[in-house]
Tab-separated table of C-alpha atoms and ligand atoms in Angstrom:
chain	number	residue	atom	x	y	z
A	1	UNK	CA	-6.889	8.314	-20.581
A	2	UNK	CA	-5.248	7.850	-23.979
A	3	UNK	CA	-4.239	11.453	-24.538
A	4	UNK	CA	-2.684	11.590	-21.089
A	5	UNK	CA	0.285	9.492	-22.231
A	6	UNK	CA	1.396	12.477	-24.233
A	7	UNK	CA	1.821	14.550	-21.096
A	8	UNK	CA	5.332	14.497	-19.757
A	9	UNK	CA	4.490	13.976	-16.114
A	10	UNK	CA	6.709	11.802	-13.917
A	11	UNK	CA	5.252	8.357	-13.365
A	12	UNK	CA	3.976	6.848	-10.130
A	13	UNK	CA	3.248	3.194	-9.460
A	14	UNK	CA	1.889	1.615	-6.294
A	15	UNK	CA	-0.249	-1.314	-5.227
A	16	UNK	CA	-2.087	-2.754	-2.252
A	17	UNK	CA	-3.035	-6.335	-1.483
A	18	UNK	CA	-6.666	-7.394	-1.203
A	19	UNK	CA	-5.765	-9.600	1.735
A	20	UNK	CA	-8.530	-8.297	3.981
A	21	UNK	CA	-10.075	-4.932	4.589
A	22	UNK	CA	-8.033	-1.699	4.491
A	23	UNK	CA	-6.433	-0.551	7.738
A	24	UNK	CA	-5.819	2.974	8.992
A	25	UNK	CA	-2.105	2.129	8.519
A	26	UNK	CA	-2.642	1.450	4.799
A	27	UNK	CA	-4.626	4.644	4.475
A	28	UNK	CA	-2.247	6.995	6.270
A	29	UNK	CA	0.945	5.271	5.121
A	30	UNK	CA	0.123	4.984	1.446
A	31	UNK	CA	-3.364	5.641	0.112
A	32	UNK	CA	-3.532	9.296	1.189
A	33	UNK	CA	-0.429	9.902	-0.905
A	34	UNK	CA	-1.843	7.932	-3.829
A	35	UNK	CA	-4.756	10.351	-3.857
A	36	UNK	CA	-2.724	13.524	-3.451
A	37	UNK	CA	-0.189	12.617	-6.150
A	38	UNK	CA	-2.766	12.260	-8.915
A	39	UNK	CA	-2.509	15.791	-10.301
A	40	UNK	CA	1.232	16.172	-10.363
A	41	UNK	CA	2.077	12.654	-11.559
A	42	UNK	CA	0.831	10.132	-14.070
A	43	UNK	CA	-0.290	7.390	-11.692
A	44	UNK	CA	-0.735	3.648	-12.075
A	45	UNK	CA	-2.389	1.995	-9.087
A	46	UNK	CA	-3.122	-1.708	-8.752
A	47	UNK	CA	-4.795	-4.238	-6.520
A	48	UNK	CA	-1.945	-6.712	-6.040
A	49	UNK	CA	-4.112	-9.818	-6.127
A	50	UNK	CA	-1.280	-12.040	-7.431
A	51	UNK	CA	0.738	-11.275	-4.312
A	52	UNK	CA	-2.170	-12.224	-2.071
A	53	UNK	CA	-2.114	-15.962	-2.799
A	54	UNK	CA	1.318	-16.304	-1.188
A	55	UNK	CA	-0.911	-16.840	1.847
A	56	UNK	CA	-3.744	-19.364	1.325
A	57	UNK	CA	-7.090	-17.653	0.535
A	58	UNK	CA	-10.661	-18.878	0.708
A	59	UNK	CA	-11.927	-18.314	-2.893
A	60	UNK	CA	-15.249	-16.723	-1.921
A	61	UNK	CA	-13.740	-14.431	0.635
A	62	UNK	CA	-10.853	-13.535	-1.710
A	63	UNK	CA	-13.275	-12.482	-4.453
A	64	UNK	CA	-15.245	-10.373	-1.994
A	65	UNK	CA	-12.075	-8.737	-0.670
A	66	UNK	CA	-11.044	-7.771	-4.211
A	67	UNK	CA	-14.420	-6.157	-4.959
A	68	UNK	CA	-14.601	-4.397	-1.609
A	69	UNK	CA	-11.093	-3.013	-1.823
A	70	UNK	CA	-11.580	-1.809	-5.392
A	71	UNK	CA	-14.694	0.104	-4.296
A	72	UNK	CA	-12.983	1.407	-1.176
A	73	UNK	CA	-10.011	2.818	-3.073
A	74	UNK	CA	-12.374	4.648	-5.409
A	75	UNK	CA	-14.152	5.944	-2.305
A	76	UNK	CA	-10.822	7.148	-0.877
A	77	UNK	CA	-10.397	9.329	-3.945
A	78	UNK	CA	-8.437	7.223	-6.439
A	79	UNK	CA	-9.901	8.868	-9.527
A	80	UNK	CA	-10.193	6.781	-12.723
A	81	UNK	CA	-10.387	9.978	-14.759
A	82	UNK	CA	-6.905	10.881	-13.605
A	83	UNK	CA	-5.197	7.577	-12.807
A	84	UNK	CA	-4.980	4.079	-14.226
A	85	UNK	CA	-6.508	1.948	-11.469
A	86	UNK	CA	-6.414	-1.740	-12.384
A	87	UNK	CA	-6.274	-5.274	-11.032
A	88	UNK	CA	-2.808	-6.843	-11.266
A	89	UNK	CA	-4.008	-10.279	-12.444
A	90	UNK	CA	-5.752	-8.644	-15.432
A	91	UNK	CA	-2.389	-7.641	-16.901
A	92	UNK	CA	-0.331	-10.711	-17.767
A	93	UNK	CA	2.916	-8.770	-18.230
A	94	UNK	CA	3.316	-8.710	-14.422
A	95	UNK	CA	3.697	-12.487	-14.185
A	96	UNK	CA	5.827	-12.593	-17.316
A	97	UNK	CA	8.345	-9.979	-16.223
A	98	UNK	CA	8.406	-11.488	-12.725
A	99	UNK	CA	9.621	-14.784	-14.220
A	100	UNK	CA	12.362	-13.068	-16.182
A	101	UNK	CA	13.508	-11.037	-13.170
A	102	UNK	CA	13.549	-14.172	-10.997
A	103	UNK	CA	16.545	-15.218	-13.074
A	104	UNK	CA	18.335	-11.964	-12.232
A	105	UNK	CA	17.704	-12.122	-8.484
A	106	UNK	CA	19.896	-13.975	-6.037
A	107	UNK	CA	18.722	-16.481	-3.460
A	108	UNK	CA	20.870	-14.712	-0.861
A	109	UNK	CA	19.310	-11.302	-1.320
A	110	UNK	CA	15.769	-12.706	-1.110
A	111	UNK	CA	16.687	-14.603	2.069
A	112	UNK	CA	17.487	-11.326	3.784
A	113	UNK	CA	14.009	-9.819	3.332
A	114	UNK	CA	12.505	-9.184	6.759
A	115	UNK	CA	8.945	-9.634	5.504
A	116	UNK	CA	9.827	-13.104	4.205
A	117	UNK	CA	11.333	-14.022	7.558
A	118	UNK	CA	8.286	-12.686	9.442
A	119	UNK	CA	5.746	-14.326	7.167
A	120	UNK	CA	7.507	-17.684	7.154
A	121	UNK	CA	7.378	-17.628	10.928
A	122	UNK	CA	3.663	-16.766	10.865
A	123	UNK	CA	2.757	-19.305	8.165
A	124	UNK	CA	5.209	-22.056	9.001
A	125	UNK	CA	2.955	-24.667	7.372
A	126	UNK	CA	3.041	-22.946	3.973
A	127	UNK	CA	6.454	-21.437	3.203
A	128	UNK	CA	5.878	-21.571	-0.545
A	129	UNK	CA	8.205	-20.400	-3.319
A	130	UNK	CA	5.856	-17.487	-4.061
A	131	UNK	CA	6.342	-16.123	-0.570
A	132	UNK	CA	10.081	-16.212	-1.203
A	133	UNK	CA	10.008	-14.542	-4.633
A	134	UNK	CA	7.274	-12.058	-3.694
A	135	UNK	CA	9.639	-9.050	-3.915
A	136	UNK	CA	10.519	-10.002	-7.508
A	137	UNK	CA	6.861	-9.755	-8.536
A	138	UNK	CA	6.766	-6.404	-6.791
A	139	UNK	CA	9.861	-5.313	-8.738
A	140	UNK	CA	8.136	-6.386	-11.966
A	141	UNK	CA	5.049	-4.338	-11.044
A	142	UNK	CA	7.070	-1.189	-10.561
A	143	UNK	CA	9.620	-1.583	-13.363
A	144	UNK	CA	7.031	-2.375	-16.054
A	145	UNK	CA	5.699	1.179	-15.783
A	146	UNK	CA	9.088	2.950	-15.697
A	147	UNK	CA	7.944	4.486	-12.419
A	148	UNK	CA	9.816	7.451	-10.960
A	149	UNK	CA	8.121	7.335	-7.565
A	150	UNK	CA	6.484	4.658	-5.465
A	151	UNK	CA	4.293	5.876	-2.596
A	152	UNK	CA	4.442	3.265	0.197
A	153	UNK	CA	4.608	2.896	3.956
A	154	UNK	CA	8.007	2.353	5.574
A	155	UNK	CA	7.535	-1.440	5.742
A	156	UNK	CA	7.857	-1.665	1.946
A	157	UNK	CA	11.115	0.284	1.628
A	158	UNK	CA	13.255	-2.850	1.789
A	159	UNK	CA	11.323	-4.272	-1.159
A	160	UNK	CA	11.897	-1.059	-3.016
A	161	UNK	CA	15.601	-1.322	-2.347
A	162	UNK	CA	15.748	-4.808	-3.864
A	163	UNK	CA	13.733	-3.510	-6.843
A	164	UNK	CA	16.409	-0.884	-7.405
A	165	UNK	CA	19.141	-3.514	-7.075
A	166	UNK	CA	17.476	-5.840	-9.598
A	167	UNK	CA	16.900	-2.986	-12.057
A	168	UNK	CA	20.464	-1.728	-11.715
A	169	UNK	CA	21.835	-5.230	-12.282
A	170	UNK	CA	19.661	-5.748	-15.369
A	171	UNK	CA	20.562	-2.330	-16.786
A	172	UNK	CA	24.239	-3.090	-16.110
A	173	UNK	CA	23.986	-6.163	-18.334
A	174	UNK	CA	21.770	-4.833	-21.116
A	175	UNK	CA	21.767	-1.027	-21.098
A	176	UNK	CA	19.040	1.303	-20.023
A	177	UNK	CA	15.913	-0.865	-19.834
A	178	UNK	CA	14.384	0.126	-16.499
A	179	UNK	CA	13.972	3.446	-14.720
A	180	UNK	CA	15.412	3.270	-11.185
A	181	UNK	CA	12.450	4.142	-8.931
A	182	UNK	CA	12.395	6.021	-5.664
A	183	UNK	CA	10.214	5.398	-2.624
A	184	UNK	CA	7.920	8.096	-1.325
A	185	UNK	CA	6.789	7.910	2.302
A	186	UNK	CA	4.609	10.421	4.155
A	187	UNK	CA	6.047	12.714	6.840
A	188	UNK	CA	3.448	11.487	9.319
A	189	UNK	CA	2.053	7.992	9.118
A	190	UNK	CA	4.822	6.100	7.298
A	191	UNK	CA	4.695	3.592	10.132
A	192	UNK	CA	1.397	3.453	12.011
A	193	UNK	CA	1.747	1.125	14.978
A	194	UNK	CA	-0.713	-1.212	16.695
A	195	UNK	CA	-2.861	0.533	19.322
A	196	UNK	CA	-2.313	-2.432	21.641
A	197	UNK	CA	1.347	-3.308	21.027
A	198	UNK	CA	2.871	-0.077	19.735
A	199	UNK	CA	6.206	-1.818	19.114
A	200	UNK	CA	4.560	-3.621	16.161
A	201	UNK	CA	3.109	-2.090	13.013
A	202	UNK	CA	-0.664	-1.867	12.741
A	203	UNK	CA	-1.655	-4.857	10.670
A	204	UNK	CA	-4.669	-6.917	9.659
A	205	UNK	CA	-3.082	-9.930	11.294
A	206	UNK	CA	-2.910	-8.280	14.751
A	207	UNK	CA	-4.079	-10.893	17.237
A	208	UNK	CA	-5.786	-8.276	19.387
A	209	UNK	CA	-8.782	-6.833	17.487
A	210	UNK	CA	-8.394	-3.544	19.329
A	211	UNK	CA	-4.889	-3.041	17.927
A	212	UNK	CA	-6.006	-2.381	14.379
A	213	UNK	CA	-8.436	0.265	13.116
A	214	UNK	CA	-10.125	-0.464	9.801
A	215	UNK	CA	-11.180	2.267	7.395
A	216	UNK	CA	-14.701	0.788	7.356
A	217	UNK	CA	-15.021	0.404	11.148
A	218	UNK	CA	-18.171	2.006	12.578
A	219	UNK	CA	-17.587	5.330	14.424
A	220	UNK	CA	-18.371	3.743	17.799
A	221	UNK	CA	-15.876	0.937	17.138
A	222	UNK	CA	-13.183	3.449	16.205
A	223	UNK	CA	-13.845	5.481	19.379
A	224	UNK	CA	-13.722	2.327	21.495
A	225	UNK	CA	-10.411	1.230	19.976
A	226	UNK	CA	-8.794	4.619	20.582
A	227	UNK	CA	-10.119	4.831	24.139
A	228	UNK	CA	-8.546	1.443	24.861
A	229	UNK	CA	-5.211	2.323	23.238
A	230	UNK	CA	-2.163	1.423	25.330
A	231	UNK	CA	-0.342	4.461	26.737
A	232	UNK	CA	1.944	4.907	29.783
A	233	UNK	CA	1.870	6.283	33.327
A	234	UNK	CA	3.516	9.594	32.722
A	235	UNK	CA	0.326	11.550	31.866
A	236	UNK	CA	2.053	13.871	29.414
A	237	UNK	CA	1.265	14.150	25.725
A	238	UNK	CA	4.834	14.262	24.465
A	239	UNK	CA	6.547	12.925	21.310
A	240	UNK	CA	9.071	10.321	22.471
A	241	UNK	CA	9.180	7.171	20.327
A	242	UNK	CA	11.614	5.383	22.606
A	243	UNK	CA	9.961	5.868	25.998
A	244	UNK	CA	6.366	6.637	24.996
A	245	UNK	CA	5.603	4.515	21.905
A	246	UNK	CA	1.830	4.444	22.526
A	247	UNK	CA	1.387	8.206	22.915
A	248	UNK	CA	3.849	8.877	20.099
A	249	UNK	CA	1.824	6.637	17.792
A	250	UNK	CA	-1.404	8.443	18.709
A	251	UNK	CA	0.329	11.765	18.029
A	252	UNK	CA	1.493	10.511	14.625
A	253	UNK	CA	-2.038	9.473	13.726
A	254	UNK	CA	-3.445	12.790	14.963
A	255	UNK	CA	-0.829	14.722	12.951
A	256	UNK	CA	-1.583	12.716	9.840
A	257	UNK	CA	-5.324	13.388	9.994
A	258	UNK	CA	-5.299	17.002	11.213
A	259	UNK	CA	-2.061	18.366	9.760
A	260	UNK	CA	-1.024	19.655	13.233
A	261	UNK	CA	2.656	19.386	14.194
A	262	UNK	CA	3.857	17.526	17.304
A	263	UNK	CA	4.656	20.844	18.990
A	264	UNK	CA	1.126	22.143	18.398
A	265	UNK	CA	-0.359	18.918	19.760
A	266	UNK	CA	1.906	18.990	22.827
A	267	UNK	CA	0.878	22.540	23.627
A	268	UNK	CA	-2.855	21.967	22.928
A	269	UNK	CA	-2.916	19.020	25.323
A	270	UNK	CA	-0.492	20.192	27.972
A	271	UNK	CA	-1.981	19.701	31.429
A	272	UNK	CA	-4.890	17.670	30.060
A	273	UNK	CA	-5.313	13.937	30.666
A	274	UNK	CA	-4.830	11.095	28.208
A	275	UNK	CA	-8.610	10.562	28.167
A	276	UNK	CA	-9.157	13.909	26.429
A	277	UNK	CA	-6.384	13.244	23.981
A	278	UNK	CA	-7.578	9.772	23.024
A	279	UNK	CA	-11.099	11.124	22.460
A	280	UNK	CA	-9.739	13.895	20.241
A	281	UNK	CA	-7.708	11.446	18.147
A	282	UNK	CA	-10.675	9.079	17.795
A	283	UNK	CA	-13.016	11.897	16.756
A	284	UNK	CA	-10.536	13.278	14.220
A	285	UNK	CA	-10.153	9.825	12.659
A	286	UNK	CA	-13.933	9.272	12.562
A	287	UNK	CA	-14.443	12.630	10.814
A	288	UNK	CA	-11.654	11.889	8.341
A	289	UNK	CA	-13.134	8.531	7.423
A	290	UNK	CA	-16.819	9.481	7.374
A	291	UNK	CA	-16.965	10.760	3.755
A	292	UNK	CA	-14.969	7.720	2.584
A	293	UNK	CA	-17.386	5.351	4.295
A	294	UNK	CA	-20.374	7.108	2.708
A	295	UNK	CA	-18.823	6.979	-0.763
A	296	UNK	CA	-17.968	3.317	-0.308
A	297	UNK	CA	-21.615	2.456	0.438
A	298	UNK	CA	-22.614	4.108	-2.827
A	299	UNK	CA	-19.885	2.645	-5.061
A	300	UNK	CA	-20.024	-0.962	-3.834
A	301	UNK	CA	-23.594	-1.147	-5.160
A	302	UNK	CA	-22.491	-0.013	-8.618
A	303	UNK	CA	-20.826	-3.154	-9.954
A	304	UNK	CA	-21.266	-2.034	-13.587
A	305	UNK	CA	-19.240	1.115	-12.964
A	306	UNK	CA	-16.486	-0.825	-11.228
A	307	UNK	CA	-16.286	-3.377	-14.048
A	308	UNK	CA	-16.134	-0.730	-16.710
A	309	UNK	CA	-13.432	1.110	-14.788
A	310	UNK	CA	-11.137	-1.861	-14.196
A	311	UNK	CA	-11.580	-3.143	-17.765
A	312	UNK	CA	-10.555	0.186	-19.294
A	313	UNK	CA	-7.674	0.529	-16.866
A	314	UNK	CA	-6.357	-2.988	-17.542
A	315	UNK	CA	-6.445	-2.313	-21.295
A	316	UNK	CA	-4.382	0.803	-20.883
A	317	UNK	CA	-1.968	-0.779	-18.385
A	318	UNK	CA	-1.480	-3.809	-20.659
A	319	UNK	CA	-0.550	-1.660	-23.663
A	320	UNK	CA	1.723	0.577	-21.614
A	321	UNK	CA	3.569	-2.226	-19.825
A	322	UNK	CA	4.009	-4.363	-22.951
A	323	UNK	CA	6.583	-1.900	-24.264
A	324	UNK	CA	8.845	-2.489	-21.283
A	325	UNK	CA	8.324	-6.247	-21.361
A	326	UNK	CA	9.172	-6.394	-25.087
A	327	UNK	CA	12.273	-4.308	-24.584
A	328	UNK	CA	13.512	-6.508	-21.734
A	329	UNK	CA	12.835	-9.693	-23.739
A	330	UNK	CA	14.626	-8.417	-26.849
A	331	UNK	CA	17.646	-7.442	-24.792
A	332	UNK	CA	17.834	-10.916	-23.283
A	333	UNK	CA	17.760	-12.415	-26.776
A	334	UNK	CA	14.197	-13.620	-27.224
A	335	UNK	CA	12.682	-13.603	-30.711
A	336	UNK	CA	9.513	-11.507	-30.653
B	1	TYM	P1	0.167	-3.949	1.687
B	1	TYM	O1	-1.056	-4.388	0.972
B	1	TYM	O2	0.621	-4.748	2.859
B	1	TYM	O3	0.002	-2.474	2.166
B	1	TYM	C1	-0.413	-1.415	1.284
B	1	TYM	C2	0.315	-0.134	1.638
B	1	TYM	O4	0.073	0.219	3.002
B	1	TYM	C3	1.295	0.451	3.677
B	1	TYM	N1	1.137	0.063	5.096
B	1	TYM	C4	1.398	0.864	6.137
B	1	TYM	N2	1.854	2.115	6.209
B	1	TYM	C5	2.012	2.659	7.430
B	1	TYM	N3	1.742	2.001	8.594
B	1	TYM	C6	1.289	0.737	8.578
B	1	TYM	N4	1.003	0.101	9.711
B	1	TYM	C7	1.101	0.104	7.309
B	1	TYM	N5	0.672	-1.133	6.930
B	1	TYM	C8	0.703	-1.138	5.574
B	1	TYM	C9	2.303	-0.420	2.955
B	1	TYM	O5	3.625	0.050	3.151
B	1	TYM	C10	1.852	-0.289	1.523
B	1	TYM	O6	2.379	0.876	0.938
B	1	TYM	N6	3.733	-5.688	-1.341
B	1	TYM	C11	2.811	-4.588	-1.129
B	1	TYM	C12	1.871	-4.393	-2.288
B	1	TYM	C13	2.566	-4.195	-3.591
B	1	TYM	C14	3.253	-3.028	-4.005
B	1	TYM	C15	3.726	-3.317	-5.315
B	1	TYM	C16	3.512	-1.800	-3.403
B	1	TYM	C17	2.621	-5.107	-4.595
B	1	TYM	N7	3.333	-4.578	-5.639
B	1	TYM	C18	4.471	-2.387	-6.020
B	1	TYM	C19	4.245	-0.869	-4.127
B	1	TYM	C20	4.714	-1.160	-5.419
B	1	TYM	C21	1.985	-4.892	0.102
B	1	TYM	O7	1.820	-6.015	0.482
B	1	TYM	O8	1.379	-3.802	0.647
């Protein structure tokens, strides 16, 4: 990877939390873009395991989730020959810059974060300071790498906005330290909704197991979940987020996996029932995920390869990010 730093490609940074197994929402909203951006951009991708402990984790399960997700991202096509794919906690600069940036972030702006409000409602018994300052750690992640673009789903755009605000404020005080990053969301799939309550985003914490499809779900489970998806009584496959959120969500998923436009889908399924449509969406998703599932089974058994990959990547990420951390510290007045 060393010689790649010489290439003048724009930089990408993104991360995903090992807080459970990957959902179809994660895949379509973010990971597909991670994979497709690897040739055009110089990409840093991380497992955001520091973020994950804002919600209490069982140590054994947490460790397993980290290993599984690392293998699964490789299986999705994150390519260590092209990208720097590391584990956030292996690179200490993330925690260090997060502390510094905490002192340049206002209580008021963090209080407005919708994810903080949602999560404090969900975990009312553990509203810890980390949950509150979570977006600052995310800002540190991104800013350390001078990222131009950040591929994410729509739910992370507010955090990206605060990242830009923090960076702009810091640069205003000290000169040009951080690149101001831009979000990058997919045309289809930026917000995949629950199959059971299509007003809410598809998420691991969905109370109804049928609401969320996991990338490692068995084909028959995926088919079952799509067949049970909530629709409406109007029997028309038509894109209408306001009045037909269930069907619209299925169309978004179908578009994201097949590349078909809404108009093509509407005409292909005109006069046909919802049953046909749900089956088609389920089958398209199963076919899309099949090669990933097969690769995952192979990679998860190869612990030596995974270890070698994350060690090399952390080395590179540590050297690269140290430059930004040093610059920020010098500007503040620290003696290095
Ligand atoms: P996380 O782990 O919740 O989700 C990982 C990525 O998946 C996207 N996503 C979705 N996209 C579409 N529809 C959905 N239903 C859906 N659910 C999740 C998310 O937008 C995200 O892109 N805080 C981040 C992780 C993070 C990060 C970063 C991201 C830490 N540092 C720096 C970007 C840059 C998170 O919890 O994502």
